[in-house]
Tab-separated table of C-alpha atoms in Angstrom:
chain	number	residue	atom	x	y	z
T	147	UNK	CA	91.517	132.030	103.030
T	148	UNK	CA	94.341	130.759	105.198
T	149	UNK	CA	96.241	128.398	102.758
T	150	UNK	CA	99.339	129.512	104.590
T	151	UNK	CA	101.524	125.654	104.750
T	152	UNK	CA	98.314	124.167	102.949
T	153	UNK	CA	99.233	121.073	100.366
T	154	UNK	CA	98.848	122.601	96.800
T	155	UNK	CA	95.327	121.527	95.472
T	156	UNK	CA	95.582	118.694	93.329
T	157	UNK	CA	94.325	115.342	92.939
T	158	UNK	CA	97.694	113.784	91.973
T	159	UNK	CA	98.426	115.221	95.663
T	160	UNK	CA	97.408	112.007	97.366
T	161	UNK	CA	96.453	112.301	100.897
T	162	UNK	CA	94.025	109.677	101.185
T	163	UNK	CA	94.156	105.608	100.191
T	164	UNK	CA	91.165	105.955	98.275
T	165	UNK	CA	92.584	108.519	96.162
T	166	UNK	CA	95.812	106.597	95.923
T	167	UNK	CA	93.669	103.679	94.359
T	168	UNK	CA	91.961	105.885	92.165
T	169	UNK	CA	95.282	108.193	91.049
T	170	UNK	CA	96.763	104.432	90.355
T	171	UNK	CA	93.861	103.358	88.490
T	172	UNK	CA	93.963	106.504	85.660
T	173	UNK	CA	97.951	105.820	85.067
T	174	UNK	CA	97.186	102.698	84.504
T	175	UNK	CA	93.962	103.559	82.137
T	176	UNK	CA	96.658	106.988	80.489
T	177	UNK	CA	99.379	103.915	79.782
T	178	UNK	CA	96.771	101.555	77.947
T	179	UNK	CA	95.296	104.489	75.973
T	180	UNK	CA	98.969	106.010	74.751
T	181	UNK	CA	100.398	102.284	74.536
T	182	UNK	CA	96.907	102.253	71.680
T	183	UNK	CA	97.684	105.734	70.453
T	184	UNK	CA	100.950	104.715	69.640
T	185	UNK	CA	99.994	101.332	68.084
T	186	UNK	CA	97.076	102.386	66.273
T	187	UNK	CA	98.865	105.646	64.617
T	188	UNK	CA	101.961	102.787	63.765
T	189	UNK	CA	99.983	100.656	62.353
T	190	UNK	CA	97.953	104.111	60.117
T	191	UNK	CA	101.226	105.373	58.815
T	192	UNK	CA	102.638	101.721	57.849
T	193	UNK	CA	99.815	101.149	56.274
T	194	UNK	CA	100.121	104.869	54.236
T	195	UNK	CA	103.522	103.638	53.202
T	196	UNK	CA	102.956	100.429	52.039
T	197	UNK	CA	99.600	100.988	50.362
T	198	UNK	CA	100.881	104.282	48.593
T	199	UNK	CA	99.764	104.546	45.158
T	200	UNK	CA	103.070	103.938	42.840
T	201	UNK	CA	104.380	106.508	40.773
T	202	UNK	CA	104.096	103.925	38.126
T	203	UNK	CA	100.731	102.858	38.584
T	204	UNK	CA	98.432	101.909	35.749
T	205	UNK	CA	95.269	102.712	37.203
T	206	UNK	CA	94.010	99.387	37.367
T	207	UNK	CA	92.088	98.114	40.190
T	208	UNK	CA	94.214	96.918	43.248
T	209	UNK	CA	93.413	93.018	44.244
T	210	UNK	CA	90.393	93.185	46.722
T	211	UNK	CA	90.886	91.163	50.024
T	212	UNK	CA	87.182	89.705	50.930
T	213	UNK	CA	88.005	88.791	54.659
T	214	UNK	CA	90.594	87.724	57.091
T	215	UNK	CA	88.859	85.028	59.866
T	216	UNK	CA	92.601	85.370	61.435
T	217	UNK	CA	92.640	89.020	61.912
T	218	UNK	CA	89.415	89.955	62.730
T	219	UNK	CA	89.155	87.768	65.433
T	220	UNK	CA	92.356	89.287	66.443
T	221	UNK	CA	91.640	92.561	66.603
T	222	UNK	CA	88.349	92.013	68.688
T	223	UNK	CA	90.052	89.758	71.339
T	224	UNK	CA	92.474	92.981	71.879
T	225	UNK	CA	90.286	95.052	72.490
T	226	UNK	CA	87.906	92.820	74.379
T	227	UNK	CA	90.613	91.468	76.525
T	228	UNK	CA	91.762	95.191	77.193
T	229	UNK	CA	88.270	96.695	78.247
T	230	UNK	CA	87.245	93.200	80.793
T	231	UNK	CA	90.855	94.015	82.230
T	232	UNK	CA	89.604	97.622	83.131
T	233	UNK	CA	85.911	96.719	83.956
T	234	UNK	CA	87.414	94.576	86.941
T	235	UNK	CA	90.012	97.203	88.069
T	236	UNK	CA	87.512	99.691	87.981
T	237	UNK	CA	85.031	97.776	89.856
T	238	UNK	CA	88.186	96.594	92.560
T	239	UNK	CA	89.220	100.547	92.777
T	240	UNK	CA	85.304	100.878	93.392
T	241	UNK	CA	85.014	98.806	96.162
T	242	UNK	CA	88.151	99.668	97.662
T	243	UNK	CA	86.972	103.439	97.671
T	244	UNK	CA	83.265	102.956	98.869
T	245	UNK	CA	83.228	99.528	100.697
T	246	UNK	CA	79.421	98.803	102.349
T	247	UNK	CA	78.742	100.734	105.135
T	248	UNK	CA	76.432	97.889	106.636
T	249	UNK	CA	75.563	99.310	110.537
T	250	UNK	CA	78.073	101.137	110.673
T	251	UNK	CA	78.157	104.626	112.854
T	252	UNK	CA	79.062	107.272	111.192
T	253	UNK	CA	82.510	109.057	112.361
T	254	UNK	CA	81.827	112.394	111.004
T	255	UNK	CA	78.670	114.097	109.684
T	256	UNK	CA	79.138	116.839	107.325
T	257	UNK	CA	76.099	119.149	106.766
T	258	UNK	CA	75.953	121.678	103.716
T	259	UNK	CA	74.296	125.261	104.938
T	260	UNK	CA	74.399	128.247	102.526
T	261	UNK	CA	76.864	128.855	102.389
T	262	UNK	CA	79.336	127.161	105.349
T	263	UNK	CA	80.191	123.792	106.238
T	264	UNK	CA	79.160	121.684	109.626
T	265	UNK	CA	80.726	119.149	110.974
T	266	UNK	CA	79.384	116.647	113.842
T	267	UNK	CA	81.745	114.154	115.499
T	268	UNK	CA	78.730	112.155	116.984
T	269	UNK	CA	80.750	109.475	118.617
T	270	UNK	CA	82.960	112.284	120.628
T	271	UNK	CA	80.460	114.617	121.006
T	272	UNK	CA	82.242	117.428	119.197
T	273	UNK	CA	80.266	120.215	117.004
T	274	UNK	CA	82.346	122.700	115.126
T	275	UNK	CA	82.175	124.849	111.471
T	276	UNK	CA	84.037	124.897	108.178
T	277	UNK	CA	87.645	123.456	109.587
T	278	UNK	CA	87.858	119.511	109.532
T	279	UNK	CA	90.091	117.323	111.740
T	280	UNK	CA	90.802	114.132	111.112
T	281	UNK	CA	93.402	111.750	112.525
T	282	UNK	CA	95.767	110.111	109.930
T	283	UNK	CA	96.189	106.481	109.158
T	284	UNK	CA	92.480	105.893	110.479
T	285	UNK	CA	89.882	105.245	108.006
T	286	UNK	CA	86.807	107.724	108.961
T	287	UNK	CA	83.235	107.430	107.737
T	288	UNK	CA	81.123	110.326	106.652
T	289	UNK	CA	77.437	110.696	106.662
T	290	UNK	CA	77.187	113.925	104.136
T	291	UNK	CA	73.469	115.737	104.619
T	292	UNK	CA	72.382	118.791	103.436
T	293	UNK	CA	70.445	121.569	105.496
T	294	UNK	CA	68.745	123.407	102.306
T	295	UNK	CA	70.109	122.791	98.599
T	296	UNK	CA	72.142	120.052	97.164
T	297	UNK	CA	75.656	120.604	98.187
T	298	UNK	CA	78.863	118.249	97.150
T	299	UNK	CA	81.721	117.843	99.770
T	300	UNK	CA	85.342	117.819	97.652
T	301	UNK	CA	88.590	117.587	99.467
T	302	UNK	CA	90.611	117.710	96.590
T	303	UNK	CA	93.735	115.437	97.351
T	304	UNK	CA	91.299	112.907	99.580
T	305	UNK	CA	90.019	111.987	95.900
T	306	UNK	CA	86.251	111.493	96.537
T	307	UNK	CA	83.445	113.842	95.753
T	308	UNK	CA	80.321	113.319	97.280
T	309	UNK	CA	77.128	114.958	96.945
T	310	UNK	CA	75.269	116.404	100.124
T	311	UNK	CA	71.398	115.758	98.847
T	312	UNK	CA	68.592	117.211	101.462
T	313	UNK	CA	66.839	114.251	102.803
T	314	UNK	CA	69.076	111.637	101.588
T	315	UNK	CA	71.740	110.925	103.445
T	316	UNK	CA	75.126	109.854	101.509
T	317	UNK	CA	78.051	107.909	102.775
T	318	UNK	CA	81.839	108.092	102.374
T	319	UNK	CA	85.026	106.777	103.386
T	320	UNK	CA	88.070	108.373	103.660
T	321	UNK	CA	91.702	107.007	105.120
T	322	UNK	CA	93.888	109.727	105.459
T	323	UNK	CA	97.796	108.754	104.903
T	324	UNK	CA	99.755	111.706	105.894
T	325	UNK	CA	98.969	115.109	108.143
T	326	UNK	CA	98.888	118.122	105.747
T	327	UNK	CA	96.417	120.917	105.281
T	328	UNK	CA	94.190	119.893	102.231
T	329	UNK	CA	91.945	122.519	100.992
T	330	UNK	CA	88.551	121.630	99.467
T	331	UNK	CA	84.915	123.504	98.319
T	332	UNK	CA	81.420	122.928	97.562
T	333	UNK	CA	81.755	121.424	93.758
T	334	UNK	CA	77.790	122.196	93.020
T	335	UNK	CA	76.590	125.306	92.470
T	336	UNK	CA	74.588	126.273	95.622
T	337	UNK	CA	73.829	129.759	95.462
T	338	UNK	CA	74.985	133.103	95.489
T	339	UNK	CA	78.609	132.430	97.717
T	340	UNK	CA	78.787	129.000	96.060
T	341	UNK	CA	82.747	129.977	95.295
T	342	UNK	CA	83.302	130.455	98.866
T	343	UNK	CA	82.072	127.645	100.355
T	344	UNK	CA	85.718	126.259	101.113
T	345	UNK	CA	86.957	123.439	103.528
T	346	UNK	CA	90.199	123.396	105.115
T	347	UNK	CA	90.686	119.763	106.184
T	348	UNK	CA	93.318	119.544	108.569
T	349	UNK	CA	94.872	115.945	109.083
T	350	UNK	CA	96.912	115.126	112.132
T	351	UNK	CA	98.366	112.302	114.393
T	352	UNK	CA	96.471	110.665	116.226
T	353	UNK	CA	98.038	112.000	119.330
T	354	UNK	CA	96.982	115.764	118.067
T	355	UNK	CA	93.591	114.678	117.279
T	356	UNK	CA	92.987	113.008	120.746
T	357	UNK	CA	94.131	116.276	122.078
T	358	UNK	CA	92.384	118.435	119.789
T	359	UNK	CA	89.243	116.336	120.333
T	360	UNK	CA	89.727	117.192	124.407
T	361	UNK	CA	89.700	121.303	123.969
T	362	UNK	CA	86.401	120.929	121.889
T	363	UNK	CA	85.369	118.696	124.256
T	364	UNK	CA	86.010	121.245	127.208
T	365	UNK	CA	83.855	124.361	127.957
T	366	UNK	CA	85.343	127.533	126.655
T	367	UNK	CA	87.283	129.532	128.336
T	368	UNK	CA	85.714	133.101	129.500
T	369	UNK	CA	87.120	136.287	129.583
T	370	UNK	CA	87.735	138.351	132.531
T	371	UNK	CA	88.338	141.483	130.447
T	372	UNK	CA	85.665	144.364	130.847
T	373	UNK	CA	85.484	144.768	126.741
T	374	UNK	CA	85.052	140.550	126.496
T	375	UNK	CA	82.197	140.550	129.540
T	376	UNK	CA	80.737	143.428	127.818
T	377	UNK	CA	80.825	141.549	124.295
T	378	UNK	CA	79.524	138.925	125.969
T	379	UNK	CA	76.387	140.925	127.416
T	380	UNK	CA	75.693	142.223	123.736
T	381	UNK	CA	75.829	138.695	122.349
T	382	UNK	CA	73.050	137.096	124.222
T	383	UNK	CA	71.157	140.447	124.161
T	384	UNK	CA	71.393	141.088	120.664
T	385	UNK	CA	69.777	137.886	118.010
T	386	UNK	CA	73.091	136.640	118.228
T	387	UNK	CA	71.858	134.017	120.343
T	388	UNK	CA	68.633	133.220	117.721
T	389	UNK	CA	71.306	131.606	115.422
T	390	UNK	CA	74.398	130.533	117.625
T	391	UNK	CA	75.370	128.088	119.653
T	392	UNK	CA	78.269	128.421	122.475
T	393	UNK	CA	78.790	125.005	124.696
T	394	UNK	CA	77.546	126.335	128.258
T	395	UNK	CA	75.429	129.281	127.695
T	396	UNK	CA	72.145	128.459	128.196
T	397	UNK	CA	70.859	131.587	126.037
T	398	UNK	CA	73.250	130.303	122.752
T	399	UNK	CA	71.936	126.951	122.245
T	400	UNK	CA	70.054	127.957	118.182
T	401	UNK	CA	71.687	125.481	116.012
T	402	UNK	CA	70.678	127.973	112.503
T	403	UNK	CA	74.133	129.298	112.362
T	404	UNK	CA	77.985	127.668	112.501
T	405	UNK	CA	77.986	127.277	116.291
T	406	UNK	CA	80.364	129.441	118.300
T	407	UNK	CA	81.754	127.229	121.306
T	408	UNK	CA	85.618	127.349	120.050
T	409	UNK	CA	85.846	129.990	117.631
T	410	UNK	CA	89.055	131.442	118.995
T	411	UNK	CA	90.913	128.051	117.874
T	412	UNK	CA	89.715	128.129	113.785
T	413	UNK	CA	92.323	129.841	112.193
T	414	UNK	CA	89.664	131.048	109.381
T	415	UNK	CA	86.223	133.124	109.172
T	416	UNK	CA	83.234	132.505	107.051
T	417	UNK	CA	84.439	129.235	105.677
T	418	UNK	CA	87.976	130.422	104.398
T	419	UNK	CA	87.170	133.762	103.429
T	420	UNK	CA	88.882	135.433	105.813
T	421	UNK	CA	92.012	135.001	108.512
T	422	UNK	CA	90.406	134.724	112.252
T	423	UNK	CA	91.616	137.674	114.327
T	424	UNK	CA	90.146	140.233	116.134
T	425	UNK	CA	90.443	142.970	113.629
T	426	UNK	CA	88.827	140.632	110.645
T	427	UNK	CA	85.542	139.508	113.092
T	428	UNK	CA	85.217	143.107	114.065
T	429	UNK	CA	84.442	144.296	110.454
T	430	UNK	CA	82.692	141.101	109.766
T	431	UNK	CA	80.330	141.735	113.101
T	432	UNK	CA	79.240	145.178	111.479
T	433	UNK	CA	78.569	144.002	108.272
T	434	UNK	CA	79.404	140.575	106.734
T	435	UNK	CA	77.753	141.528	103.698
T	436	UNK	CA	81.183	143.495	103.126
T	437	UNK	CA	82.882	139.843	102.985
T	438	UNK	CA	80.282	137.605	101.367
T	439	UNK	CA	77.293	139.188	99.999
T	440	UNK	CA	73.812	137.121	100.169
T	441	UNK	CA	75.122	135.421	103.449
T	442	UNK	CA	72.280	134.769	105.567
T	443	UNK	CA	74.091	137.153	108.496
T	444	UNK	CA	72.379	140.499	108.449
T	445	UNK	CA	73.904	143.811	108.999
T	446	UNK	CA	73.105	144.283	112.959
T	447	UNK	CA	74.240	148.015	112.743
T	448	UNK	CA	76.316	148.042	115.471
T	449	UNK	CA	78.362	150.468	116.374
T	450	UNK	CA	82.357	150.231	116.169
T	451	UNK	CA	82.120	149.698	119.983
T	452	UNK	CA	80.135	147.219	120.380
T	453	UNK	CA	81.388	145.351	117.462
T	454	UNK	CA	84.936	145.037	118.394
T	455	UNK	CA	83.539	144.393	122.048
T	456	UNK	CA	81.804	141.192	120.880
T	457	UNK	CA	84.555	140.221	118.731
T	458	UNK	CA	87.154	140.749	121.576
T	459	UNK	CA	84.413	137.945	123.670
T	460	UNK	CA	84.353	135.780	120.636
T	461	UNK	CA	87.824	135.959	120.128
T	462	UNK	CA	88.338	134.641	123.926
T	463	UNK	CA	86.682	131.372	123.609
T	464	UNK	CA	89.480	129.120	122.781
């Protein structure tokens, strides 16, 4: 997986505002529960000391206390008090995480597949696989869906987990505060490759997104090179096409697989398994059961010709 400059994978790592409202939220709820530790084990070992019996005692039977009014209405205000406190902060953090969506459009729409990652920008009319880009300081909304089995979208340091449920769409916010590379995964088991389902969410300015959103936007480019028109030829002839998309081909327009269109430009293959370049998609071409056995991808027996051929086409659509 390229986690090359990636932010270490923790939730205390807060890239988000909603996680920054929920990391807030449990040092608050850690202070209350040492600040009862403390008291209650205080109040335990004063209690041992005081209440010791004597070295001198007579074995006669200590004066019994029948009720306090005072104290026991005490010691349930406390705790009553202390729990309404962190009903309503919980319910605020709540809110402030997962406000209504109302009519809202969704931004992004992330789709679970067996085992890779889709993501639709519907309102820029971008389609791309496994690598999310998001603009910082914007807050985004996801519709989460799920193309076969219950999946659940987790970018660690955004905070939020959110299950993808077949048939029933799910909605989530997400505000990113700073760029970074944040690196995520499927957190419900899904299958066979269920521990390398991963997400590399990559959060930039603005000003990168904007421009990032105008190469996906544009056709790729094409090759000149013999070896890339050649790999190009095998593609469409081969069932490549019966499961791939590439922007502009009329042969690649199957949606089954992650589509194709700017594959040069993702810096990963096979949702983080392995570093994009031409030498890792030739090997994966001949037989990506090598890299993640039980993908749907079957071993096309090609030859090491043709292999590296497509891969060298592939490899040209930036």
């Amino acid at each position: 997986m390229d986690i090359k400059n990636a932010e270490f994978t923790s939730i205390f790592n807060v890239a988000s505002l909603q996680n920054r409202a929920m990391v807030d939220l449990h040092w608050f709820y850690l202070a209350i529960a040492v600040l009862i530790a403390f008291v209650v084990t205080g109040l335990l070992v004063a209690v041992i000391a005081k209440f010791r019996t004597p070295a001198n005692d007579d074995g006669s039977e200590p004066r019994q206390i029948k009720g306090n009014i005072r104290l026991e209405i005490i010691w349930t205000a406390i705790p009553l008090v202390i729990v309404t406190v962190l009903g309503v902060l919980t319910a605020m953090v709540m809110l402030t995480v997962n406000p209504a969506v109302g009519n809202k459009k969704p931004d992004v729409i992330v789709i679970g597949h067996q085992w890779w990652w889709e993501y639709q920008y519907p309102k820029l009319g971008v389609v791309t696989a496994n690598e999310l880009y998001l603009p910082a300081g914007k807050n985004t909304l996801f519709e989460l869906r799920a193309a076969d089995v219950v999946h659940s979208f987790w970018v660690v340091a955004f905070g939020q987990k959110m299950d993808c449920i077949p048939g029933h769409p799910t909605n989530m916010w997400v505000h990113p505060i700073k760029p970074g590379k944040y690196l995520g995964s499927c957190s419900e088991f899904c299958g066979a490759q269920h521990g390398l389902m991963r997400i590399i969410a990559n959060v930039v300015s603005q000003e990168d997104f904007d421009a990032w959103v105008k190469a996906q936007q544009a056709a790729p480019e094409h090759s000149t090179d013999p070896a890339a028109l050649h790999g190009k030829k095998l593609f469409n002839d081969a069932t490549c096409v019966q499961c791939h998309r590439i922007a502009g081909d009329a042969e690649a327009e199957a949606q089954i697989g992650p589509d194709l269109t700017h594959i040069a430009q993702r810096k990963t293959l096979g949702a983080g398994v392995i570093v994009n370049n031409t030498e890792n998609l030739t090997k994966w071409m001949q037989n990506p059961q090598t890299y993640k056995p039980g993908v749907y991808m079957p071993n096309m027996r090609l030859t090491d010709e043709d292999a590296h051929d497509i891969a060298i086409y592939l490899e040209s659509l930036k």
